[in-house]
């Protein structure tokens, strides 16, 4: 017989250490990695990864402009 555990209230929320969050963020930043796949592997919502990126100031990194050459055909 299958057993199901129902969690309620604050018990449902898992606590992630900063080290664990950074490890998951690094995995999501790997070339070719997809946030959805990383989230599934760690049993978290993809939006959680986005929130962690914001909280660790990933969004505050300076914008880098690359030189572009426009030519006429």
CHARMM-style PDB file with segment names, atoms N, HN, CA, C and O in Angstrom:
ATOM      1  N   UNK     1       0.845  -1.177   0.000  1.00  0.00      PROA
ATOM      2  CA  UNK     1       0.000   0.000   0.000  1.00  0.00      PROA
ATOM      3  C   UNK     1       0.893   1.243   0.000  1.00  0.00      PROA
ATOM      4  O   UNK     1       1.888   1.294   0.723  1.00  0.00      PROA
ATOM      5  N   UNK     2       0.540   2.235  -0.803  1.00  0.00      PROA
ATOM      6  HN  UNK     2      -0.269   2.193  -1.390  1.00  0.00      PROA
ATOM      7  CA  UNK     2       1.318   3.467  -0.891  1.00  0.00      PROA
ATOM      8  C   UNK     2       1.049   4.345   0.321  1.00  0.00      PROA
ATOM      9  O   UNK     2      -0.051   4.357   0.873  1.00  0.00      PROA
ATOM     10  N   UNK     3       2.057   5.063   0.710  1.00  0.00      PROA
ATOM     11  HN  UNK     3       2.951   5.053   0.262  1.00  0.00      PROA
ATOM     12  CA  UNK     3       1.943   5.955   1.857  1.00  0.00      PROA
ATOM     13  C   UNK     3       2.078   7.380   1.363  1.00  0.00      PROA
ATOM     14  O   UNK     3       2.970   7.685   0.571  1.00  0.00      PROA
ATOM     15  N   UNK     4       1.200   8.253   1.822  1.00  0.00      PROA
ATOM     16  HN  UNK     4       0.475   8.005   2.465  1.00  0.00      PROA
ATOM     17  CA  UNK     4       1.252   9.650   1.422  1.00  0.00      PROA
ATOM     18  C   UNK     4       1.372  10.506   2.673  1.00  0.00      PROA
ATOM     19  O   UNK     4       0.655  10.303   3.653  1.00  0.00      PROA
ATOM     20  N   UNK     5       2.274  11.451   2.625  1.00  0.00      PROA
ATOM     21  HN  UNK     5       2.856  11.617   1.829  1.00  0.00      PROA
ATOM     22  CA  UNK     5       2.463  12.348   3.757  1.00  0.00      PROA
ATOM     23  C   UNK     5       1.987  13.729   3.347  1.00  0.00      PROA
ATOM     24  O   UNK     5       2.432  14.272   2.336  1.00  0.00      PROA
ATOM     25  N   UNK     6       1.087  14.293   4.126  1.00  0.00      PROA
ATOM     26  HN  UNK     6       0.725  13.852   4.947  1.00  0.00      PROA
ATOM     27  CA  UNK     6       0.556  15.622   3.836  1.00  0.00      PROA
ATOM     28  C   UNK     6       1.183  16.596   4.811  1.00  0.00      PROA
ATOM     29  O   UNK     6       1.126  16.414   6.027  1.00  0.00      PROA
ATOM     30  N   UNK     7       1.784  17.637   4.251  1.00  0.00      PROA
ATOM     31  HN  UNK     7       1.831  17.785   3.263  1.00  0.00      PROA
ATOM     32  CA  UNK     7       2.426  18.656   5.079  1.00  0.00      PROA
ATOM     33  C   UNK     7       1.583  19.918   5.007  1.00  0.00      PROA
ATOM     34  O   UNK     7       1.075  20.273   3.943  1.00  0.00      PROA
ATOM     35  N   UNK     8       1.438  20.583   6.118  1.00  0.00      PROA
ATOM     36  HN  UNK     8       1.850  20.295   6.983  1.00  0.00      PROA
ATOM     37  CA  UNK     8       0.634  21.797   6.123  1.00  0.00      PROA
ATOM     38  C   UNK     8       1.399  22.918   6.805  1.00  0.00      PROA
ATOM     39  O   UNK     8       2.391  22.695   7.500  1.00  0.00      PROA
ATOM     40  N   UNK     9       0.914  24.112   6.587  1.00  0.00      PROA
ATOM     41  HN  UNK     9       0.108  24.293   6.023  1.00  0.00      PROA
ATOM     42  CA  UNK     9       1.513  25.273   7.232  1.00  0.00      PROA
ATOM     43  C   UNK     9       2.943  25.511   6.804  1.00  0.00      PROA
ATOM     44  O   UNK     9       3.320  25.223   5.669  1.00  0.00      PROA
ATOM     45  N   UNK    10       3.735  26.039   7.718  1.00  0.00      PROA
ATOM     46  HN  UNK    10       3.428  26.273   8.640  1.00  0.00      PROA
ATOM     47  CA  UNK    10       5.122  26.380   7.420  1.00  0.00      PROA
ATOM     48  C   UNK    10       6.001  25.155   7.240  1.00  0.00      PROA
ATOM     49  O   UNK    10       7.116  25.272   6.731  1.00  0.00      PROA
ATOM     50  N   UNK    11       5.533  23.995   7.638  1.00  0.00      PROA
ATOM     51  HN  UNK    11       4.627  23.899   8.051  1.00  0.00      PROA
ATOM     52  CA  UNK    11       6.322  22.773   7.493  1.00  0.00      PROA
ATOM     53  C   UNK    11       6.618  22.469   6.032  1.00  0.00      PROA
ATOM     54  O   UNK    11       7.627  21.835   5.724  1.00  0.00      PROA
ATOM     55  N   UNK    12       5.739  22.920   5.119  1.00  0.00      PROA
ATOM     56  HN  UNK    12       4.919  23.435   5.369  1.00  0.00      PROA
ATOM     57  CA  UNK    12       5.903  22.629   3.697  1.00  0.00      PROA
ATOM     58  C   UNK    12       7.130  23.307   3.121  1.00  0.00      PROA
ATOM     59  O   UNK    12       7.718  22.820   2.155  1.00  0.00      PROA
ATOM     60  N   UNK    13       7.508  24.401   3.694  1.00  0.00      PROA
ATOM     61  HN  UNK    13       7.031  24.797   4.478  1.00  0.00      PROA
ATOM     62  CA  UNK    13       8.609  25.183   3.133  1.00  0.00      PROA
ATOM     63  C   UNK    13       9.943  24.564   3.498  1.00  0.00      PROA
ATOM     64  O   UNK    13      10.245  24.308   4.663  1.00  0.00      PROA
ATOM     65  N   UNK    14      10.724  24.335   2.467  1.00  0.00      PROA
ATOM     66  HN  UNK    14      10.478  24.543   1.520  1.00  0.00      PROA
ATOM     67  CA  UNK    14      12.067  23.817   2.710  1.00  0.00      PROA
ATOM     68  C   UNK    14      13.015  24.984   2.896  1.00  0.00      PROA
ATOM     69  O   UNK    14      12.818  26.059   2.329  1.00  0.00      PROA
ATOM     70  N   UNK    15      14.011  24.767   3.671  1.00  0.00      PROA
ATOM     71  HN  UNK    15      14.170  23.894   4.131  1.00  0.00      PROA
ATOM     72  CA  UNK    15      15.046  25.784   3.887  1.00  0.00      PROA
ATOM     73  C   UNK    15      16.253  25.403   3.055  1.00  0.00      PROA
ATOM     74  O   UNK    15      16.732  24.272   3.144  1.00  0.00      PROA
ATOM     75  N   UNK    16      16.753  26.325   2.251  1.00  0.00      PROA
ATOM     76  HN  UNK    16      16.364  27.244   2.179  1.00  0.00      PROA
ATOM     77  CA  UNK    16      17.925  26.085   1.410  1.00  0.00      PROA
ATOM     78  C   UNK    16      19.053  26.965   1.916  1.00  0.00      PROA
ATOM     79  O   UNK    16      18.867  28.168   2.099  1.00  0.00      PROA
ATOM     80  N   UNK    17      20.196  26.391   2.137  1.00  0.00      PROA
ATOM     81  HN  UNK    17      20.347  25.414   1.988  1.00  0.00      PROA
ATOM     82  CA  UNK    17      21.358  27.185   2.543  1.00  0.00      PROA
ATOM     83  C   UNK    17      21.813  28.016   1.349  1.00  0.00      PROA
ATOM     84  O   UNK    17      21.512  27.683   0.203  1.00  0.00      PROA
ATOM     85  N   UNK    18      22.534  29.093   1.622  1.00  0.00      PROA
ATOM     86  HN  UNK    18      22.779  29.363   2.553  1.00  0.00      PROA
ATOM     87  CA  UNK    18      23.071  29.912   0.530  1.00  0.00      PROA
ATOM     88  C   UNK    18      23.978  29.076  -0.364  1.00  0.00      PROA
ATOM     89  O   UNK    18      24.000  29.257  -1.582  1.00  0.00      PROA
ATOM     90  N   UNK    19      24.722  28.167   0.243  1.00  0.00      PROA
ATOM     91  HN  UNK    19      24.704  28.020   1.232  1.00  0.00      PROA
ATOM     92  CA  UNK    19      25.621  27.304  -0.530  1.00  0.00      PROA
ATOM     93  C   UNK    19      24.830  26.437  -1.517  1.00  0.00      PROA
ATOM     94  O   UNK    19      25.219  26.289  -2.676  1.00  0.00      PROA
ATOM     95  N   UNK    20      23.720  25.869  -1.045  1.00  0.00      PROA
ATOM     96  HN  UNK    20      23.404  25.989  -0.104  1.00  0.00      PROA
ATOM     97  CA  UNK    20      22.888  25.032  -1.919  1.00  0.00      PROA
ATOM     98  C   UNK    20      22.266  25.866  -3.033  1.00  0.00      PROA
ATOM     99  O   UNK    20      22.210  25.430  -4.183  1.00  0.00      PROA
ATOM    100  N   UNK    21      21.801  27.061  -2.692  1.00  0.00      PROA
ATOM    101  HN  UNK    21      21.847  27.415  -1.758  1.00  0.00      PROA
ATOM    102  CA  UNK    21      21.213  27.944  -3.706  1.00  0.00      PROA
ATOM    103  C   UNK    21      22.238  28.287  -4.782  1.00  0.00      PROA
ATOM    104  O   UNK    21      21.940  28.233  -5.975  1.00  0.00      PROA
ATOM    105  N   UNK    22      23.441  28.639  -4.351  1.00  0.00      PROA
ATOM    106  HN  UNK    22      23.682  28.684  -3.382  1.00  0.00      PROA
ATOM    107  CA  UNK    22      24.485  29.006  -5.313  1.00  0.00      PROA
ATOM    108  C   UNK    22      24.889  27.820  -6.178  1.00  0.00      PROA
ATOM    109  O   UNK    22      25.204  27.988  -7.356  1.00  0.00      PROA
ATOM    110  N   UNK    23      24.880  26.636  -5.606  1.00  0.00      PROA
ATOM    111  HN  UNK    23      24.624  26.500  -4.649  1.00  0.00      PROA
ATOM    112  CA  UNK    23      25.201  25.429  -6.374  1.00  0.00      PROA
ATOM    113  C   UNK    23      24.147  25.194  -7.461  1.00  0.00      PROA
ATOM    114  O   UNK    23      24.485  24.859  -8.597  1.00  0.00      PROA
ATOM    115  N   UNK    24      22.873  25.371  -7.109  1.00  0.00      PROA
ATOM    116  HN  UNK    24      22.599  25.643  -6.187  1.00  0.00      PROA
ATOM    117  CA  UNK    24      21.786  25.196  -8.076  1.00  0.00      PROA
ATOM    118  C   UNK    24      21.843  26.293  -9.133  1.00  0.00      PROA
ATOM    119  O   UNK    24      21.618  26.023 -10.312  1.00  0.00      PROA
ATOM    120  N   UNK    25      22.140  27.528  -8.727  1.00  0.00      PROA
ATOM    121  HN  UNK    25      22.322  27.747  -7.769  1.00  0.00      PROA
ATOM    122  CA  UNK    25      22.268  28.626  -9.693  1.00  0.00      PROA
ATOM    123  C   UNK    25      23.414  28.374 -10.662  1.00  0.00      PROA
ATOM    124  O   UNK    25      23.294  28.652 -11.855  1.00  0.00      PROA
ATOM    125  N   UNK    26      24.519  27.852 -10.157  1.00  0.00      PROA
ATOM    126  HN  UNK    26      24.617  27.626  -9.188  1.00  0.00      PROA
ATOM    127  CA  UNK    26      25.656  27.546 -11.031  1.00  0.00      PROA
ATOM    128  C   UNK    26      25.272  26.465 -12.033  1.00  0.00      PROA
ATOM    129  O   UNK    26      25.666  26.518 -13.198  1.00  0.00      PROA
ATOM    130  N   UNK    27      24.509  25.493 -11.576  1.00  0.00      PROA
ATOM    131  HN  UNK    27      24.189  25.450 -10.630  1.00  0.00      PROA
ATOM    132  CA  UNK    27      24.052  24.430 -12.476  1.00  0.00      PROA
ATOM    133  C   UNK    27      23.137  25.003 -13.564  1.00  0.00      PROA
ATOM    134  O   UNK    27      23.220  24.605 -14.725  1.00  0.00      PROA
ATOM    135  N   UNK    28      22.267  25.938 -13.179  1.00  0.00      PROA
ATOM    136  HN  UNK    28      22.200  26.261 -12.235  1.00  0.00      PROA
ATOM    137  CA  UNK    28      21.348  26.556 -14.141  1.00  0.00      PROA
ATOM    138  C   UNK    28      22.085  27.450 -15.131  1.00  0.00      PROA
ATOM    139  O   UNK    28      21.595  27.687 -16.235  1.00  0.00      PROA
ATOM    140  N   UNK    29      23.257  27.949 -14.746  1.00  0.00      PROA
ATOM    141  HN  UNK    29      23.655  27.757 -13.848  1.00  0.00      PROA
ATOM    142  CA  UNK    29      24.037  28.839 -15.612  1.00  0.00      PROA
ATOM    143  C   UNK    29      24.958  28.093 -16.563  1.00  0.00      PROA
ATOM    144  O   UNK    29      25.610  28.715 -17.403  1.00  0.00      PROA
ATOM    145  N   UNK    30      25.024  26.779 -16.447  1.00  0.00      PROA
ATOM    146  HN  UNK    30      24.495  26.274 -15.765  1.00  0.00      PROA
ATOM    147  CA  UNK    30      25.872  25.999 -17.352  1.00  0.00      PROA
ATOM    148  C   UNK    30      25.383  26.167 -18.786  1.00  0.00      PROA
ATOM    149  O   UNK    30      24.180  26.284 -19.016  1.00  0.00      PROA
ATOM    150  N   UNK    31      26.304  26.182 -19.758  1.00  0.00      PROA
ATOM    151  HN  UNK    31      27.282  26.088 -19.571  1.00  0.00      PROA
ATOM    152  CA  UNK    31      25.887  26.287 -21.163  1.00  0.00      PROA
ATOM    153  C   UNK    31      24.938  25.141 -21.539  1.00  0.00      PROA
ATOM    154  O   UNK    31      25.221  23.971 -21.285  1.00  0.00      PROA
ATOM    155  N   UNK    32      23.828  25.501 -22.139  1.00  0.00      PROA
ATOM    156  HN  UNK    32      23.598  26.452 -22.345  1.00  0.00      PROA
ATOM    157  CA  UNK    32      22.849  24.509 -22.569  1.00  0.00      PROA
ATOM    158  C   UNK    32      21.873  24.066 -21.494  1.00  0.00      PROA
ATOM    159  O   UNK    32      20.945  23.307 -21.774  1.00  0.00      PROA
ATOM    160  N   UNK    33      22.072  24.530 -20.264  1.00  0.00      PROA
ATOM    161  HN  UNK    33      22.826  25.146 -20.036  1.00  0.00      PROA
ATOM    162  CA  UNK    33      21.170  24.138 -19.175  1.00  0.00      PROA
ATOM    163  C   UNK    33      19.836  24.854 -19.329  1.00  0.00      PROA
ATOM    164  O   UNK    33      19.776  26.008 -19.753  1.00  0.00      PROA
ATOM    165  N   UNK    34      18.778  24.154 -18.979  1.00  0.00      PROA
ATOM    166  HN  UNK    34      18.826  23.216 -18.635  1.00  0.00      PROA
ATOM    167  CA  UNK    34      17.444  24.747 -19.011  1.00  0.00      PROA
ATOM    168  C   UNK    34      16.929  24.820 -17.582  1.00  0.00      PROA
ATOM    169  O   UNK    34      17.010  23.849 -16.828  1.00  0.00      PROA
ATOM    170  N   UNK    35      16.395  25.986 -17.217  1.00  0.00      PROA
ATOM    171  HN  UNK    35      16.329  26.774 -17.829  1.00  0.00      PROA
ATOM    172  CA  UNK    35      15.945  26.213 -15.848  1.00  0.00      PROA
ATOM    173  C   UNK    35      14.917  25.166 -15.426  1.00  0.00      PROA
ATOM    174  O   UNK    35      14.955  24.674 -14.299  1.00  0.00      PROA
ATOM    175  N   UNK    36      14.011  24.831 -16.321  1.00  0.00      PROA
ATOM    176  HN  UNK    36      13.981  25.230 -17.238  1.00  0.00      PROA
ATOM    177  CA  UNK    36      12.991  23.837 -15.990  1.00  0.00      PROA
ATOM    178  C   UNK    36      13.583  22.487 -15.636  1.00  0.00      PROA
ATOM    179  O   UNK    36      13.129  21.826 -14.703  1.00  0.00      PROA
ATOM    180  N   UNK    37      14.603  22.078 -16.387  1.00  0.00      PROA
ATOM    181  HN  UNK    37      14.972  22.615 -17.146  1.00  0.00      PROA
ATOM    182  CA  UNK    37      15.250  20.790 -16.113  1.00  0.00      PROA
ATOM    183  C   UNK    37      15.974  20.810 -14.770  1.00  0.00      PROA
ATOM    184  O   UNK    37      15.891  19.857 -13.995  1.00  0.00      PROA
ATOM    185  N   UNK    38      16.679  21.898 -14.504  1.00  0.00      PROA
ATOM    186  HN  UNK    38      16.746  22.673 -15.133  1.00  0.00      PROA
ATOM    187  CA  UNK    38      17.403  22.024 -13.230  1.00  0.00      PROA
ATOM    188  C   UNK    38      16.402  22.030 -12.069  1.00  0.00      PROA
ATOM    189  O   UNK    38      16.616  21.370 -11.052  1.00  0.00      PROA
ATOM    190  N   UNK    39      15.322  22.772 -12.232  1.00  0.00      PROA
ATOM    191  HN  UNK    39      15.149  23.308 -13.058  1.00  0.00      PROA
ATOM    192  CA  UNK    39      14.304  22.845 -11.182  1.00  0.00      PROA
ATOM    193  C   UNK    39      13.708  21.467 -10.900  1.00  0.00      PROA
ATOM    194  O   UNK    39      13.530  21.097  -9.739  1.00  0.00      PROA
ATOM    195  N   UNK    40      13.403  20.717 -11.934  1.00  0.00      PROA
ATOM    196  HN  UNK    40      13.547  21.018 -12.877  1.00  0.00      PROA
ATOM    197  CA  UNK    40      12.845  19.372 -11.749  1.00  0.00      PROA
ATOM    198  C   UNK    40      13.812  18.458 -11.007  1.00  0.00      PROA
ATOM    199  O   UNK    40      13.406  17.685 -10.140  1.00  0.00      PROA
ATOM    200  N   UNK    41      15.096  18.553 -11.352  1.00  0.00      PROA
ATOM    201  HN  UNK    41      15.426  19.181 -12.057  1.00  0.00      PROA
ATOM    202  CA  UNK    41      16.095  17.700 -10.679  1.00  0.00      PROA
ATOM    203  C   UNK    41      16.144  17.965  -9.176  1.00  0.00      PROA
ATOM    204  O   UNK    41      16.413  17.063  -8.382  1.00  0.00      PROA
ATOM    205  N   UNK    42      15.881  19.213  -8.802  1.00  0.00      PROA
ATOM    206  HN  UNK    42      15.662  19.945  -9.447  1.00  0.00      PROA
ATOM    207  CA  UNK    42      15.969  19.583  -7.384  1.00  0.00      PROA
ATOM    208  C   UNK    42      14.596  19.720  -6.729  1.00  0.00      PROA
ATOM    209  O   UNK    42      14.483  20.144  -5.579  1.00  0.00      PROA
ATOM    210  N   UNK    43      13.550  19.353  -7.481  1.00  0.00      PROA
ATOM    211  HN  UNK    43      13.641  19.008  -8.415  1.00  0.00      PROA
ATOM    212  CA  UNK    43      12.176  19.392  -6.978  1.00  0.00      PROA
ATOM    213  C   UNK    43      11.786  20.783  -6.470  1.00  0.00      PROA
ATOM    214  O   UNK    43      11.244  20.932  -5.375  1.00  0.00      PROA
ATOM    215  N   UNK    44      12.074  21.790  -7.289  1.00  0.00      PROA
ATOM    216  HN  UNK    44      12.515  21.668  -8.178  1.00  0.00      PROA
ATOM    217  CA  UNK    44      11.669  23.157  -6.968  1.00  0.00      PROA
ATOM    218  C   UNK    44      10.985  23.764  -8.189  1.00  0.00      PROA
ATOM    219  O   UNK    44      11.102  23.241  -9.297  1.00  0.00      PROA
ATOM    220  N   UNK    45      10.283  24.850  -7.986  1.00  0.00      PROA
ATOM    221  HN  UNK    45      10.187  25.275  -7.086  1.00  0.00      PROA
ATOM    222  CA  UNK    45       9.603  25.551  -9.079  1.00  0.00      PROA
ATOM    223  C   UNK    45      10.632  26.398  -9.826  1.00  0.00      PROA
ATOM    224  O   UNK    45      11.508  26.990  -9.195  1.00  0.00      PROA
ATOM    225  N   UNK    46      10.545  26.468 -11.163  1.00  0.00      PROA
ATOM    226  HN  UNK    46       9.833  25.986 -11.675  1.00  0.00      PROA
ATOM    227  CA  UNK    46      11.503  27.283 -11.923  1.00  0.00      PROA
ATOM    228  C   UNK    46      11.544  28.744 -11.469  1.00  0.00      PROA
ATOM    229  O   UNK    46      12.588  29.393 -11.537  1.00  0.00      PROA
ATOM    230  N   UNK    47      10.414  29.249 -11.012  1.00  0.00      PROA
ATOM    231  HN  UNK    47       9.566  28.722 -10.957  1.00  0.00      PROA
ATOM    232  CA  UNK    47      10.376  30.627 -10.518  1.00  0.00      PROA
ATOM    233  C   UNK    47      11.266  30.839  -9.307  1.00  0.00      PROA
ATOM    234  O   UNK    47      11.755  31.945  -9.075  1.00  0.00      PROA
ATOM    235  N   UNK    48      11.478  29.777  -8.530  1.00  0.00      PROA
ATOM    236  HN  UNK    48      11.080  28.879  -8.718  1.00  0.00      PROA
ATOM    237  CA  UNK    48      12.349  29.883  -7.357  1.00  0.00      PROA
ATOM    238  C   UNK    48      13.778  30.191  -7.775  1.00  0.00      PROA
ATOM    239  O   UNK    48      14.469  30.967  -7.116  1.00  0.00      PROA
ATOM    240  N   UNK    49      14.220  29.583  -8.870  1.00  0.00      PROA
ATOM    241  HN  UNK    49      13.658  28.952  -9.405  1.00  0.00      PROA
ATOM    242  CA  UNK    49      15.573  29.847  -9.374  1.00  0.00      PROA
ATOM    243  C   UNK    49      15.681  31.306  -9.792  1.00  0.00      PROA
ATOM    244  O   UNK    49      16.691  31.958  -9.527  1.00  0.00      PROA
ATOM    245  N   UNK    50      14.648  31.817 -10.442  1.00  0.00      PROA
ATOM    246  HN  UNK    50      13.827  31.288 -10.657  1.00  0.00      PROA
ATOM    247  CA  UNK    50      14.664  33.226 -10.857  1.00  0.00      PROA
ATOM    248  C   UNK    50      14.717  34.155  -9.639  1.00  0.00      PROA
ATOM    249  O   UNK    50      15.432  35.157  -9.646  1.00  0.00      PROA
ATOM    250  N   UNK    51      13.961  33.816  -8.605  1.00  0.00      PROA
ATOM    251  HN  UNK    51      13.381  33.001  -8.599  1.00  0.00      PROA
ATOM    252  CA  UNK    51      13.984  34.633  -7.383  1.00  0.00      PROA
ATOM    253  C   UNK    51      15.357  34.601  -6.723  1.00  0.00      PROA
ATOM    254  O   UNK    51      15.848  35.627  -6.251  1.00  0.00      PROA
ATOM    255  N   UNK    52      15.976  33.424  -6.692  1.00  0.00      PROA
ATOM    256  HN  UNK    52      15.578  32.591  -7.075  1.00  0.00      PROA
ATOM    257  CA  UNK    52      17.315  33.331  -6.104  1.00  0.00      PROA
ATOM    258  C   UNK    52      18.300  34.159  -6.913  1.00  0.00      PROA
ATOM    259  O   UNK    52      19.182  34.798  -6.340  1.00  0.00      PROA
ATOM    260  N   UNK    53      18.167  34.160  -8.227  1.00  0.00      PROA
ATOM    261  HN  UNK    53      17.450  33.641  -8.693  1.00  0.00      PROA
ATOM    262  CA  UNK    53      19.058  34.978  -9.064  1.00  0.00      PROA
ATOM    263  C   UNK    53      18.933  36.445  -8.681  1.00  0.00      PROA
ATOM    264  O   UNK    53      19.932  37.154  -8.556  1.00  0.00      PROA
ATOM    265  N   UNK    54      17.697  36.891  -8.496  1.00  0.00      PROA
ATOM    266  HN  UNK    54      16.885  36.316  -8.598  1.00  0.00      PROA
ATOM    267  CA  UNK    54      17.480  38.285  -8.107  1.00  0.00      PROA
ATOM    268  C   UNK    54      18.069  38.566  -6.735  1.00  0.00      PROA
ATOM    269  O   UNK    54      18.703  39.601  -6.529  1.00  0.00      PROA
ATOM    270  N   UNK    55      17.863  37.657  -5.800  1.00  0.00      PROA
ATOM    271  HN  UNK    55      17.348  36.816  -5.967  1.00  0.00      PROA
ATOM    272  CA  UNK    55      18.343  37.900  -4.440  1.00  0.00      PROA
ATOM    273  C   UNK    55      19.865  37.887  -4.353  1.00  0.00      PROA
ATOM    274  O   UNK    55      20.439  38.524  -3.469  1.00  0.00      PROA
ATOM    275  N   UNK    56      20.522  37.169  -5.260  1.00  0.00      PROA
ATOM    276  HN  UNK    56      20.055  36.651  -5.977  1.00  0.00      PROA
ATOM    277  CA  UNK    56      21.981  37.159  -5.279  1.00  0.00      PROA
ATOM    278  C   UNK    56      22.531  38.171  -6.276  1.00  0.00      PROA
ATOM    279  O   UNK    56      23.698  38.106  -6.663  1.00  0.00      PROA
ATOM    280  N   UNK    57      21.679  39.103  -6.684  1.00  0.00      PROA
ATOM    281  HN  UNK    57      20.732  39.155  -6.370  1.00  0.00      PROA
ATOM    282  CA  UNK    57      22.069  40.226  -7.556  1.00  0.00      PROA
ATOM    283  C   UNK    57      22.579  39.794  -8.917  1.00  0.00      PROA
ATOM    284  O   UNK    57      23.412  40.483  -9.507  1.00  0.00      PROA
ATOM    285  N   UNK    58      22.105  38.679  -9.425  1.00  0.00      PROA
ATOM    286  HN  UNK    58      21.429  38.119  -8.946  1.00  0.00      PROA
ATOM    287  CA  UNK    58      22.472  38.292 -10.784  1.00  0.00      PROA
ATOM    288  C   UNK    58      21.973  39.349 -11.764  1.00  0.00      PROA
ATOM    289  O   UNK    58      22.624  39.628 -12.771  1.00  0.00      PROA
ATOM    290  N   UNK    59      20.820  39.932 -11.467  1.00  0.00      PROA
ATOM    291  HN  UNK    59      20.291  39.706 -10.649  1.00  0.00      PROA
ATOM    292  CA  UNK    59      20.238  40.915 -12.379  1.00  0.00      PROA
ATOM    293  C   UNK    59      20.987  42.245 -12.323  1.00  0.00      PROA
ATOM    294  O   UNK    59      20.862  43.059 -13.237  1.00  0.00      PROA
ATOM    295  N   UNK    60      21.762  42.475 -11.265  1.00  0.00      PROA
ATOM    296  HN  UNK    60      21.864  41.813 -10.522  1.00  0.00      PROA
ATOM    297  CA  UNK    60      22.462  43.749 -11.110  1.00  0.00      PROA
ATOM    298  C   UNK    60      23.842  43.763 -11.750  1.00  0.00      PROA
ATOM    299  O   UNK    60      24.578  44.739 -11.606  1.00  0.00      PROA
ATOM    300  N   UNK    61      24.198  42.707 -12.445  1.00  0.00      PROA
ATOM    301  HN  UNK    61      23.600  41.914 -12.561  1.00  0.00      PROA
ATOM    302  CA  UNK    61      25.502  42.689 -13.094  1.00  0.00      PROA
ATOM    303  C   UNK    61      25.506  43.704 -14.229  1.00  0.00      PROA
ATOM    304  O   UNK    61      24.481  43.908 -14.880  1.00  0.00      PROA
ATOM    305  N   UNK    62      26.641  44.338 -14.471  1.00  0.00      PROA
ATOM    306  HN  UNK    62      27.474  44.172 -13.943  1.00  0.00      PROA
ATOM    307  CA  UNK    62      26.683  45.374 -15.506  1.00  0.00      PROA
ATOM    308  C   UNK    62      26.384  44.807 -16.892  1.00  0.00      PROA
ATOM    309  O   UNK    62      26.736  43.674 -17.220  1.00  0.00      PROA
ATOM    310  N   UNK    63      25.730  45.631 -17.679  1.00  0.00      PROA
ATOM    311  HN  UNK    63      25.445  46.552 -17.413  1.00  0.00      PROA
ATOM    312  CA  UNK    63      25.432  45.257 -19.057  1.00  0.00      PROA
ATOM    313  C   UNK    63      26.698  45.365 -19.884  1.00  0.00      PROA
ATOM    314  O   UNK    63      27.457  46.326 -19.754  1.00  0.00      PROA
ATOM    315  N   UNK    64      26.916  44.394 -20.718  1.00  0.00      PROA
ATOM    316  HN  UNK    64      26.300  43.614 -20.823  1.00  0.00      PROA
ATOM    317  CA  UNK    64      28.104  44.388 -21.565  1.00  0.00      PROA
ATOM    318  C   UNK    64      27.652  44.606 -23.001  1.00  0.00      PROA
ATOM    319  O   UNK    64      26.798  43.882 -23.513  1.00  0.00      PROA
ATOM    320  N   UNK    65      28.237  45.612 -23.644  1.00  0.00      PROA
ATOM    321  HN  UNK    65      28.931  46.200 -23.229  1.00  0.00      PROA
ATOM    322  CA  UNK    65      27.928  45.874 -25.040  1.00  0.00      PROA
ATOM    323  C   UNK    65      29.031  45.289 -25.908  1.00  0.00      PROA
ATOM    324  O   UNK    65      30.216  45.417 -25.603  1.00  0.00      PROA
ATOM    325  N   UNK    66      28.629  44.658 -26.972  1.00  0.00      PROA
ATOM    326  HN  UNK    66      27.666  44.554 -27.220  1.00  0.00      PROA
ATOM    327  CA  UNK    66      29.584  44.069 -27.899  1.00  0.00      PROA
ATOM    328  C   UNK    66      29.619  44.898 -29.173  1.00  0.00      PROA
ATOM    329  O   UNK    66      28.586  45.409 -29.606  1.00  0.00      PROA
ATOM    330  N   UNK    67      30.793  45.039 -29.780  1.00  0.00      PROA
ATOM    331  HN  UNK    67      31.632  44.624 -29.429  1.00  0.00      PROA
ATOM    332  CA  UNK    67      30.864  45.807 -31.022  1.00  0.00      PROA
ATOM    333  C   UNK    67      30.117  45.077 -32.140  1.00  0.00      PROA
ATOM    334  O   UNK    67      30.194  43.855 -32.271  1.00  0.00      PROA
ATOM    335  N   UNK    68      29.403  45.852 -32.929  1.00  0.00      PROA
ATOM    336  HN  UNK    68      29.340  46.844 -32.822  1.00  0.00      PROA
ATOM    337  CA  UNK    68      28.642  45.300 -34.044  1.00  0.00      PROA
ATOM    338  C   UNK    68      29.032  46.056 -35.299  1.00  0.00      PROA
ATOM    339  O   UNK    68      29.120  47.284 -35.298  1.00  0.00      PROA
ATOM    340  N   UNK    69      29.262  45.325 -36.353  1.00  0.00      PROA
ATOM    341  HN  UNK    69      29.190  44.327 -36.354  1.00  0.00      PROA
ATOM    342  CA  UNK    69      29.599  45.950 -37.628  1.00  0.00      PROA
ATOM    343  C   UNK    69      28.425  45.741 -38.582  1.00  0.00      PROA
ATOM    344  O   UNK    69      28.017  44.608 -38.836  1.00  0.00      PROA
ATOM    345  N   UNK    70      27.893  46.828 -39.100  1.00  0.00      PROA
ATOM    346  HN  UNK    70      28.224  47.748 -38.894  1.00  0.00      PROA
ATOM    347  CA  UNK    70      26.767  46.760 -40.027  1.00  0.00      PROA
ATOM    348  C   UNK    70      27.293  47.032 -41.428  1.00  0.00      PROA
ATOM    349  O   UNK    70      27.951  48.042 -41.677  1.00  0.00      PROA
ATOM    350  N   UNK    71      26.996  46.129 -42.321  1.00  0.00      PROA
ATOM    351  HN  UNK    71      26.461  45.309 -42.119  1.00  0.00      PROA
ATOM    352  CA  UNK    71      27.450  46.293 -43.708  1.00  0.00      PROA
ATOM    353  C   UNK    71      26.255  46.303 -44.643  1.00  0.00      PROA
ATOM    354  O   UNK    71      25.220  45.700 -44.363  1.00  0.00      PROA
ATOM    355  N   UNK    72      26.418  46.997 -45.753  1.00  0.00      PROA
ATOM    356  HN  UNK    72      27.260  47.487 -45.981  1.00  0.00      PROA
ATOM    357  CA  UNK    72      25.367  47.017 -46.770  1.00  0.00      PROA
ATOM    358  C   UNK    72      25.559  45.853 -47.716  1.00  0.00      PROA
ATOM    359  O   UNK    72      26.685  45.507 -48.073  1.00  0.00      PROA
ATOM    360  N   UNK    73      24.463  45.257 -48.116  1.00  0.00      PROA
ATOM    361  HN  UNK    73      23.548  45.539 -47.826  1.00  0.00      PROA
ATOM    362  CA  UNK    73      24.562  44.148 -49.066  1.00  0.00      PROA
ATOM    363  C   UNK    73      24.388  44.633 -50.474  1.00  0.00      PROA
ATOM    364  OT1 UNK    73      24.440  43.838 -51.412  1.00  0.00      PROA
TER     365      UNK     73
END
